[in-house]
Amino acid sequence: MQNDNFPPVADQPRAEKFKNDLMDKIVSLCKRRGFIYPGSEIYGGLSNSWDYGPLGVELKNNVKSEWWKEMTRRRENIVGLDAAILMSPKVWQASGHLTAGFADLLVECKKCHHRFRKDHLQNEKCPDCGGDLTEEKKFNLMMKTFVGPVEDEAAVAYLRAETCQGIYVNYKNVLDSTRLKIPFGIAQIGKAFRNEITPGNFTYRTREFEQMEMQFFIAPGENKKWFDFWKEERMKWYLNLGIKKENLRFKEHKKEDLAHYARAGVDIEYKFPFGWNEIEGIHDRGDWDLSNHGKHSGKDLSYFNEETKEKFIPHIIETSVGADRSTLAFFIESYREEAVLAGRQVMPTGRQEKRVYLNFAPVLAPYKIAVFPLLANKPTLVELAGKIYGDLREEFMVAYDDRGNIGKRYYSQDEIGTPFCITVDFQTLEDDAVTVRERDTAKQERVKIGELSDWLKSKLV
Ligand code: GAP
């Protein structure tokens, strides 16, 4: 966890927060097309909570699935895990999260009573009204709840603040039930909760969020080698999925900024419209976690190396990505506005205006392809388009549209990032081929119906 240089944002009405033009457009597109809605909206909303709609859940699932493939399927020494969100409170004592280590410094404005993180402020006055601020006090970020019917201290539990603790407490189980040898990793995707003082900037900082974490268990002394290795591997992942190099950078943690568990840390930052900010943290956690869990649980969490006959507490290099933050970064990165050339494309309004499209890497796009019959009132075209749609749906997320003209349908699919649209036209009835139109270039080619599935698979690698 690194303090990021955020513009100070208090927990105040959403509209005020999104002064940035591009963020306004993105938030509005997300709502209109079903990517992300404000949470609990019919009750006036719960501030800084967001719900993923039909397209948002596909996009975020694709991000998670690409991470999972990258971290587990493509690597024979990393396995998966799905641990419970509620864990014994002793876990959080041992990890240091219940003590000062996991607290932010909170200040409150004496006049308007808005609260801020001290490290997010540029000066000593309230950024909202200029009022004087209270003395700083430590504010623990753990979310507390009660387990069972009695709400007393004995029933206190915490919603996990980082998913990796579920990995540490299962490290021995994984070792005993697999044939893994050090170095090896355990990967997990799941929800985490933090009682953030100043959530904001859409899904960037929320109190409930999802993490994709991988903990890599190594022999002591190999820390630098593996830290550098994972740093480079993780950067490649974003680049391979279409984020431009100039929008990504590393930010090394200074000693005074290190999280309480880390000996070294680096963030991967993305250039958001609201500034450079962290999307992933890579930490050398040394033996902090396993040593502390060993001490607090009384269990031997050491590792015995059969070859060297050495016994040691493994050290850990972790890679920790926010699924929501990285999804937001992929969304922002993909947003494009393009002036429409006269006559080339008819917009729904009939006016010449800009084309908005999301140029997601095809693997990330919610829909991979959309199927259109050229005319909705020609049963032969509709029937064949329906069949192609049904067949492709067995393998891919496919949209179907027969409303309005083809231009409007392209516009609508571009706006949600569908990389390919196919049109069943009169020629299809003669040559068994369809016109495939590519989203970014608007280029068209004919593809045989029987080859569509393989053709599409070749675009999704
Ligand atoms: N286990 C290490 C850990 O949790 P972190 O830097 O505190 O490290 C890792 O968090 C990642 O989790 C961050 O890079 C970010 O992407 C995501 N994250 C953390 N707090 C978040 C929040 N309040 N809202 C959304 N994502 C968050």
XYZ file of C-alpha atoms and ligand atoms in Angstrom:
488
model
C 0.000 0.000 0.000
C 1.565 3.247 -1.115
C 0.247 6.730 -0.522
C -0.760 8.059 -3.905
C -0.738 11.690 -4.814
C -4.437 12.058 -5.285
C -6.235 15.321 -5.645
C -8.036 15.688 -2.314
C -11.572 14.420 -2.686
C -13.972 14.269 0.234
C -16.997 12.017 0.480
C -19.321 14.483 -1.202
C -21.846 14.375 -4.079
C -20.577 12.513 -7.129
C -21.190 15.283 -9.658
C -18.610 17.515 -7.995
C -15.981 14.853 -8.153
C -15.863 14.329 -11.873
C -14.861 17.702 -13.159
C -12.559 16.060 -15.595
C -14.124 15.976 -19.041
C -12.925 12.545 -20.078
C -13.950 11.011 -16.762
C -17.400 12.585 -17.168
C -17.759 10.984 -20.569
C -16.574 7.632 -19.309
C -18.834 7.586 -16.267
C -21.794 8.525 -18.432
C -20.996 5.944 -21.144
C -20.575 3.276 -18.465
C -24.037 3.977 -17.093
C -25.804 4.399 -20.449
C -24.437 1.223 -22.017
C -24.523 -1.009 -18.946
C -20.898 -1.195 -17.872
C -21.102 0.369 -14.411
C -24.025 1.821 -12.447
C -24.013 3.830 -9.215
C -24.611 1.443 -6.305
C -28.067 1.336 -4.602
C -29.232 4.039 -6.993
C -32.982 3.683 -6.434
C -32.402 4.579 -2.777
C -30.410 7.666 -3.637
C -27.168 5.712 -3.842
C -24.490 4.643 -1.398
C -21.589 6.964 -1.982
C -18.635 5.456 -3.790
C -20.237 2.106 -4.386
C -20.588 0.876 -7.945
C -22.331 -2.070 -9.571
C -21.069 -3.726 -12.747
C -23.818 -4.082 -15.358
C -24.168 -6.684 -18.140
C -21.214 -5.365 -20.161
C -19.110 -4.368 -17.164
C -19.220 -7.826 -15.663
C -18.070 -9.310 -18.987
C -15.217 -6.819 -19.258
C -14.066 -7.313 -15.676
C -14.393 -11.096 -15.974
C -12.218 -10.961 -19.093
C -9.576 -8.937 -17.236
C -9.664 -11.460 -14.390
C -9.562 -14.386 -16.773
C -6.518 -12.969 -18.630
C -4.754 -12.496 -15.297
C -5.682 -16.012 -14.164
C -4.449 -17.529 -17.426
C -1.232 -15.545 -17.240
C -0.519 -16.410 -13.616
C -1.692 -20.028 -13.367
C -2.354 -21.767 -16.682
C 0.785 -20.516 -18.386
C 3.063 -21.258 -15.406
C 3.530 -24.727 -14.065
C 4.743 -23.572 -10.624
C 1.748 -21.369 -9.733
C -1.574 -22.734 -8.500
C -4.879 -21.113 -7.596
C -6.833 -20.730 -4.372
C -10.161 -19.282 -3.263
C -10.114 -18.615 0.483
C -12.952 -17.295 2.657
C -13.404 -13.548 3.077
C -14.055 -13.895 6.806
C -11.010 -15.197 8.626
C -10.067 -15.637 12.269
C -9.344 -12.198 13.804
C -6.029 -13.715 14.911
C -4.917 -13.561 11.279
C -5.195 -9.770 11.345
C -3.414 -9.511 14.685
C -0.526 -11.538 13.280
C -0.409 -9.657 9.973
C -0.177 -6.275 11.676
C -3.399 -4.957 10.130
C -5.113 -4.318 13.471
C -2.307 -2.187 14.739
C -0.953 1.128 13.580
C 0.506 -0.474 10.476
C -2.766 -0.373 8.602
C -4.019 3.104 9.414
C -4.228 6.381 7.545
C -3.882 9.785 9.160
C -7.298 11.443 9.333
C -8.001 15.160 9.696
C -11.404 16.843 9.830
C -12.398 20.381 8.862
C -13.654 22.237 11.946
C -16.053 24.256 9.768
C -17.603 21.937 7.119
C -16.675 18.659 8.853
C -15.378 17.052 5.669
C -12.737 14.457 6.396
C -9.471 13.980 4.559
C -6.402 11.832 4.461
C -3.584 14.014 5.735
C -1.196 12.753 3.060
C -3.630 13.790 0.308
C -3.610 17.450 1.306
C -1.419 20.113 -0.270
C -1.562 22.454 2.751
C -2.898 22.840 6.300
C -6.360 24.193 5.352
C -9.567 22.448 4.289
C -9.486 22.125 0.480
C -13.288 22.501 0.327
C -13.955 25.609 2.451
C -10.564 26.810 3.638
C -11.464 26.084 7.276
C -9.028 24.992 9.979
C -8.303 21.299 10.362
C -8.269 19.191 13.507
C -5.157 17.430 14.762
C -4.415 14.292 12.793
C -5.442 10.982 14.274
C -4.814 7.409 13.203
C -7.742 5.750 11.489
C -7.646 1.962 11.069
C -8.970 0.809 7.704
C -10.205 -2.659 8.705
C -13.958 -3.193 8.309
C -15.446 -4.762 11.403
C -18.429 -7.073 11.640
C -19.875 -9.701 14.002
C -20.147 -13.400 13.382
C -23.164 -15.172 14.876
C -26.179 -13.866 16.812
C -24.325 -12.112 19.663
C -22.692 -8.780 18.956
C -19.923 -8.767 21.539
C -16.150 -8.599 21.399
C -15.876 -12.391 21.185
C -17.911 -12.331 17.959
C -15.864 -9.648 16.205
C -14.587 -10.520 12.746
C -13.112 -8.428 9.953
C -13.721 -8.322 6.252
C -10.333 -9.059 4.732
C -8.317 -6.004 3.785
C -6.071 -7.902 1.384
C -6.755 -11.299 -0.142
C -3.206 -12.599 0.330
C -3.702 -13.460 4.006
C -5.909 -16.345 2.847
C -2.909 -17.560 0.851
C -0.483 -17.407 3.791
C -2.738 -19.369 6.131
C -3.113 -22.048 3.436
C 0.506 -22.176 2.353
C 1.169 -25.429 4.280
C -2.049 -27.013 3.007
C -1.021 -26.267 -0.563
C 2.488 -27.622 -0.004
C 1.135 -30.811 1.604
C -1.489 -31.436 -1.065
C 0.603 -30.752 -4.182
C 4.089 -31.601 -5.409
C 5.213 -27.989 -5.539
C 8.739 -27.071 -4.548
C 10.184 -23.654 -3.901
C 10.070 -21.383 -5.850
C 6.305 -21.606 -6.357
C 3.319 -19.312 -6.286
C -0.299 -19.237 -5.164
C -2.751 -16.962 -6.967
C -6.136 -15.734 -5.857
C -8.844 -13.356 -7.024
C -11.381 -12.008 -4.581
C -13.024 -9.154 -2.762
C -11.225 -7.020 -0.224
C -12.563 -4.224 1.973
C -11.040 -1.081 3.416
C -12.762 1.708 5.267
C -11.108 4.329 3.066
C -11.316 7.904 4.356
C -11.455 9.443 0.914
C -12.733 7.038 -1.712
C -13.359 8.543 -5.129
C -12.556 8.944 -8.795
C -15.198 6.472 -9.926
C -14.069 2.877 -9.300
C -10.473 3.897 -8.619
C -10.775 3.955 -4.851
C -13.727 2.264 -3.187
C -14.355 0.607 0.148
C -15.208 -2.709 -1.455
C -12.988 -3.823 -4.305
C -11.485 -6.859 -5.917
C -7.847 -7.896 -5.896
C -5.870 -10.320 -8.061
C -2.920 -11.351 -5.942
C -0.104 -13.815 -6.455
C 2.283 -14.726 -3.659
C 5.571 -16.240 -4.796
C 7.404 -18.302 -2.164
C 11.182 -18.228 -2.499
C 14.378 -19.141 -0.673
C 15.790 -16.276 1.425
C 18.450 -14.384 -0.479
C 16.720 -14.693 -3.847
C 14.512 -11.685 -3.154
C 16.042 -9.231 -5.593
C 16.138 -11.729 -8.456
C 12.433 -12.584 -8.134
C 11.340 -9.037 -7.342
C 12.943 -7.842 -10.594
C 11.540 -10.811 -12.485
C 7.944 -10.141 -11.403
C 8.256 -6.438 -11.943
C 9.067 -7.013 -15.602
C 6.524 -9.827 -16.075
C 3.711 -7.721 -14.701
C 4.549 -4.722 -16.849
C 4.501 -6.951 -19.943
C 0.978 -8.114 -19.079
C -0.468 -4.598 -19.398
C 1.500 -3.892 -22.567
C 0.357 -7.152 -24.179
C -3.253 -6.248 -23.422
C -3.001 -2.961 -25.235
C -1.964 -0.305 -22.730
C 0.550 2.039 -24.320
C 4.035 2.197 -22.873
C 3.824 5.951 -22.345
C 0.789 5.505 -20.099
C 2.543 3.112 -17.711
C 5.454 3.621 -15.366
C 7.093 2.141 -12.305
C 7.203 4.082 -9.077
C 9.665 2.772 -6.539
C 8.522 3.096 -2.921
C 10.697 5.255 -0.729
C 11.669 3.668 2.555
C 9.279 5.907 4.523
C 6.366 5.027 2.216
C 6.713 1.250 2.448
C 3.733 -0.729 3.731
C 4.281 -2.189 7.190
C 4.953 -5.678 5.762
C 7.304 -4.714 2.942
C 11.074 -4.472 2.634
C 10.869 -3.160 -0.911
C 8.016 -2.143 -3.147
C 7.252 -0.747 -6.550
C 3.951 0.371 -8.018
C 2.885 0.063 -11.598
C 1.176 3.359 -12.256
C -1.225 4.281 -15.028
C -1.708 7.763 -16.397
C -5.349 8.311 -15.442
C -7.113 11.498 -16.550
C -6.801 12.547 -12.884
C -3.043 11.903 -12.769
C -0.516 9.088 -12.436
C -1.820 6.558 -9.938
C -1.154 3.015 -8.779
C -2.879 0.049 -10.390
C -0.612 -2.679 -9.040
C 1.824 -3.101 -6.186
C 4.794 -5.495 -6.265
C 6.289 -6.098 -2.850
C 9.155 -7.967 -1.296
C 7.443 -9.052 1.928
C 10.490 -10.984 3.165
C 9.502 -13.468 5.873
C 7.126 -10.995 7.573
C 3.957 -12.971 6.938
C 5.005 -16.557 7.476
C 7.164 -15.713 10.512
C 4.320 -13.821 12.170
C 1.705 -16.462 11.356
C 4.103 -19.116 12.636
C 4.574 -17.232 15.914
C 0.912 -16.385 16.459
C -0.495 -19.786 15.451
C 2.224 -21.871 17.073
C 2.496 -23.896 13.831
C 5.757 -24.642 12.086
C 5.565 -22.836 8.751
C 9.104 -23.579 7.699
C 10.055 -25.292 4.459
C 12.478 -28.169 4.145
C 14.564 -28.317 1.013
C 15.117 -32.035 0.314
C 18.111 -31.422 -1.918
C 20.114 -29.020 0.229
C 18.681 -30.333 3.546
C 18.080 -26.729 4.545
C 15.110 -25.635 6.621
C 13.903 -22.040 6.357
C 10.903 -19.732 6.456
C 10.206 -18.881 2.819
C 10.311 -15.277 1.746
C 7.520 -13.855 -0.380
C 7.408 -11.664 -3.448
C 3.859 -10.553 -4.128
C 2.143 -9.047 -7.120
C -1.142 -7.352 -6.235
C -3.477 -5.866 -8.838
C -6.792 -4.151 -8.278
C -9.281 -5.805 -10.622
C -11.443 -2.669 -10.588
C -8.544 -0.285 -11.049
C -7.003 -2.252 -13.876
C -10.424 -2.617 -15.545
C -10.837 1.153 -15.276
C -7.383 1.651 -16.790
C -8.210 -0.675 -19.713
C -11.473 1.219 -20.227
C -9.865 4.665 -20.222
C -7.050 3.471 -22.468
C -9.522 2.167 -25.018
C -11.701 5.289 -25.251
C -11.529 6.898 -28.703
C -13.348 9.750 -30.378
C -12.990 10.141 -34.111
C -14.435 12.735 -36.431
C -16.729 11.061 -38.936
C -15.986 11.786 -42.568
C -18.870 13.246 -44.511
C -21.166 10.555 -45.781
C -19.042 7.710 -44.518
C -21.164 6.880 -41.582
C -24.682 7.804 -40.548
C -25.065 8.528 -36.879
C -28.277 7.713 -34.995
C -29.099 11.415 -34.891
C -28.573 11.736 -38.645
C -25.979 14.467 -38.028
C -22.316 14.308 -38.939
C -20.586 13.910 -35.630
C -17.883 12.013 -33.911
C -17.635 8.270 -33.678
C -16.967 6.994 -30.172
C -15.396 3.596 -29.925
C -13.593 1.479 -27.367
C -10.607 -0.237 -28.898
C -10.309 -3.015 -26.315
C -7.966 -5.877 -27.158
C -10.409 -8.475 -28.566
C -9.796 -10.811 -25.586
C -11.032 -8.103 -23.222
C -14.040 -6.911 -25.225
C -17.405 -7.842 -23.633
C -18.802 -9.029 -26.971
C -16.386 -10.555 -29.443
C -18.665 -10.244 -32.427
C -22.096 -8.918 -33.416
C -24.331 -10.518 -36.025
C -26.698 -8.484 -38.209
C -29.120 -9.484 -40.931
C -28.865 -6.759 -43.602
C -32.642 -6.236 -43.488
C -34.903 -7.153 -40.595
C -37.886 -7.756 -42.873
C -36.296 -10.450 -45.045
C -37.001 -13.818 -43.383
C -34.246 -15.647 -45.295
C -31.591 -13.213 -44.008
C -33.037 -13.142 -40.488
C -33.182 -16.926 -40.301
C -29.596 -17.397 -41.465
C -28.310 -14.594 -39.185
C -30.168 -16.245 -36.281
C -28.492 -19.562 -37.030
C -25.002 -18.032 -37.200
C -25.716 -16.161 -33.961
C -26.834 -19.381 -32.237
C -23.813 -21.357 -33.456
C -21.243 -18.721 -32.471
C -22.833 -18.265 -29.032
C -21.730 -21.766 -28.124
C -18.152 -20.487 -28.109
C -18.147 -16.702 -27.797
C -20.062 -13.764 -26.330
C -22.079 -12.625 -29.349
C -24.497 -9.737 -29.836
C -27.384 -9.691 -32.303
C -28.953 -6.567 -33.734
C -31.519 -6.005 -36.458
C -32.697 -2.510 -35.501
C -32.262 0.532 -37.735
C -29.693 0.691 -40.480
C -26.284 -0.949 -40.563
C -24.519 2.356 -39.781
C -26.443 2.735 -36.532
C -25.718 -0.846 -35.578
C -21.976 -0.356 -36.177
C -22.081 2.827 -34.104
C -23.781 1.047 -31.271
C -21.274 -1.856 -31.249
C -18.271 0.485 -31.607
C -19.358 2.318 -28.493
C -19.176 -0.871 -26.432
C -15.961 -2.072 -28.050
C -17.204 -5.063 -30.096
C -14.193 -5.771 -32.344
C -16.065 -7.421 -35.236
C -19.523 -7.100 -36.782
C -20.804 -9.485 -39.413
C -23.593 -8.812 -41.831
C -25.645 -11.485 -43.514
C -26.580 -10.021 -46.906
C -28.102 -11.264 -50.152
C -24.755 -12.418 -51.431
C -24.479 -14.677 -48.357
C -27.388 -16.698 -49.689
C -25.296 -17.469 -52.772
C -21.702 -17.818 -51.504
C -22.090 -18.868 -47.830
C -19.850 -15.962 -46.785
C -20.526 -12.929 -44.620
C -19.082 -9.428 -44.526
C -16.910 -8.929 -41.443
C -16.234 -5.334 -40.487
C -13.392 -4.514 -38.126
C -14.061 -1.925 -35.403
C -10.914 0.241 -35.439
C -10.251 0.492 -39.158
C -13.832 -0.090 -40.444
C -12.181 -2.405 -43.012
C -14.371 -5.163 -44.406
C -13.603 -8.676 -45.602
C -15.634 -11.705 -46.640
C -15.341 -14.823 -44.475
C -16.992 -18.200 -45.185
C -19.631 -19.058 -42.568
C -17.973 -22.429 -41.889
C -14.665 -20.705 -41.141
C -16.035 -17.971 -38.854
C -15.276 -19.736 -35.577
C -11.606 -20.430 -36.442
C -11.242 -16.960 -37.943
C -12.493 -15.387 -34.710
C -10.311 -17.620 -32.531
C -7.271 -16.488 -34.490
C -8.093 -12.893 -33.490
C -8.418 -13.693 -29.788
C -4.880 -14.841 -29.053
N -1.502 -7.361 -0.540
C -0.894 -6.143 -0.863
C -1.820 -5.062 -1.053
O -3.006 -5.184 -0.757
P -1.977 -2.573 -1.845
O -0.988 -1.747 -2.592
O -2.559 -2.046 -0.597
O -1.245 -3.965 -1.590
C -2.900 -3.645 -4.008
O -3.159 -2.958 -2.828
C -3.809 -3.172 -5.105
O -5.171 -3.266 -4.686
C -3.623 -1.696 -5.475
O -2.580 -1.533 -6.412
C -4.963 -1.361 -6.067
O -5.000 -1.715 -7.436
C -5.930 -2.231 -5.284
N -6.591 -1.412 -4.242
C -6.118 -1.126 -3.004
N -7.005 -0.349 -2.344
C -8.042 -0.131 -3.171
C -9.275 0.593 -3.074
N -9.618 1.227 -1.967
N -10.103 0.606 -4.140
C -9.783 -0.068 -5.278
N -8.643 -0.769 -5.424
C -7.785 -0.817 -4.396
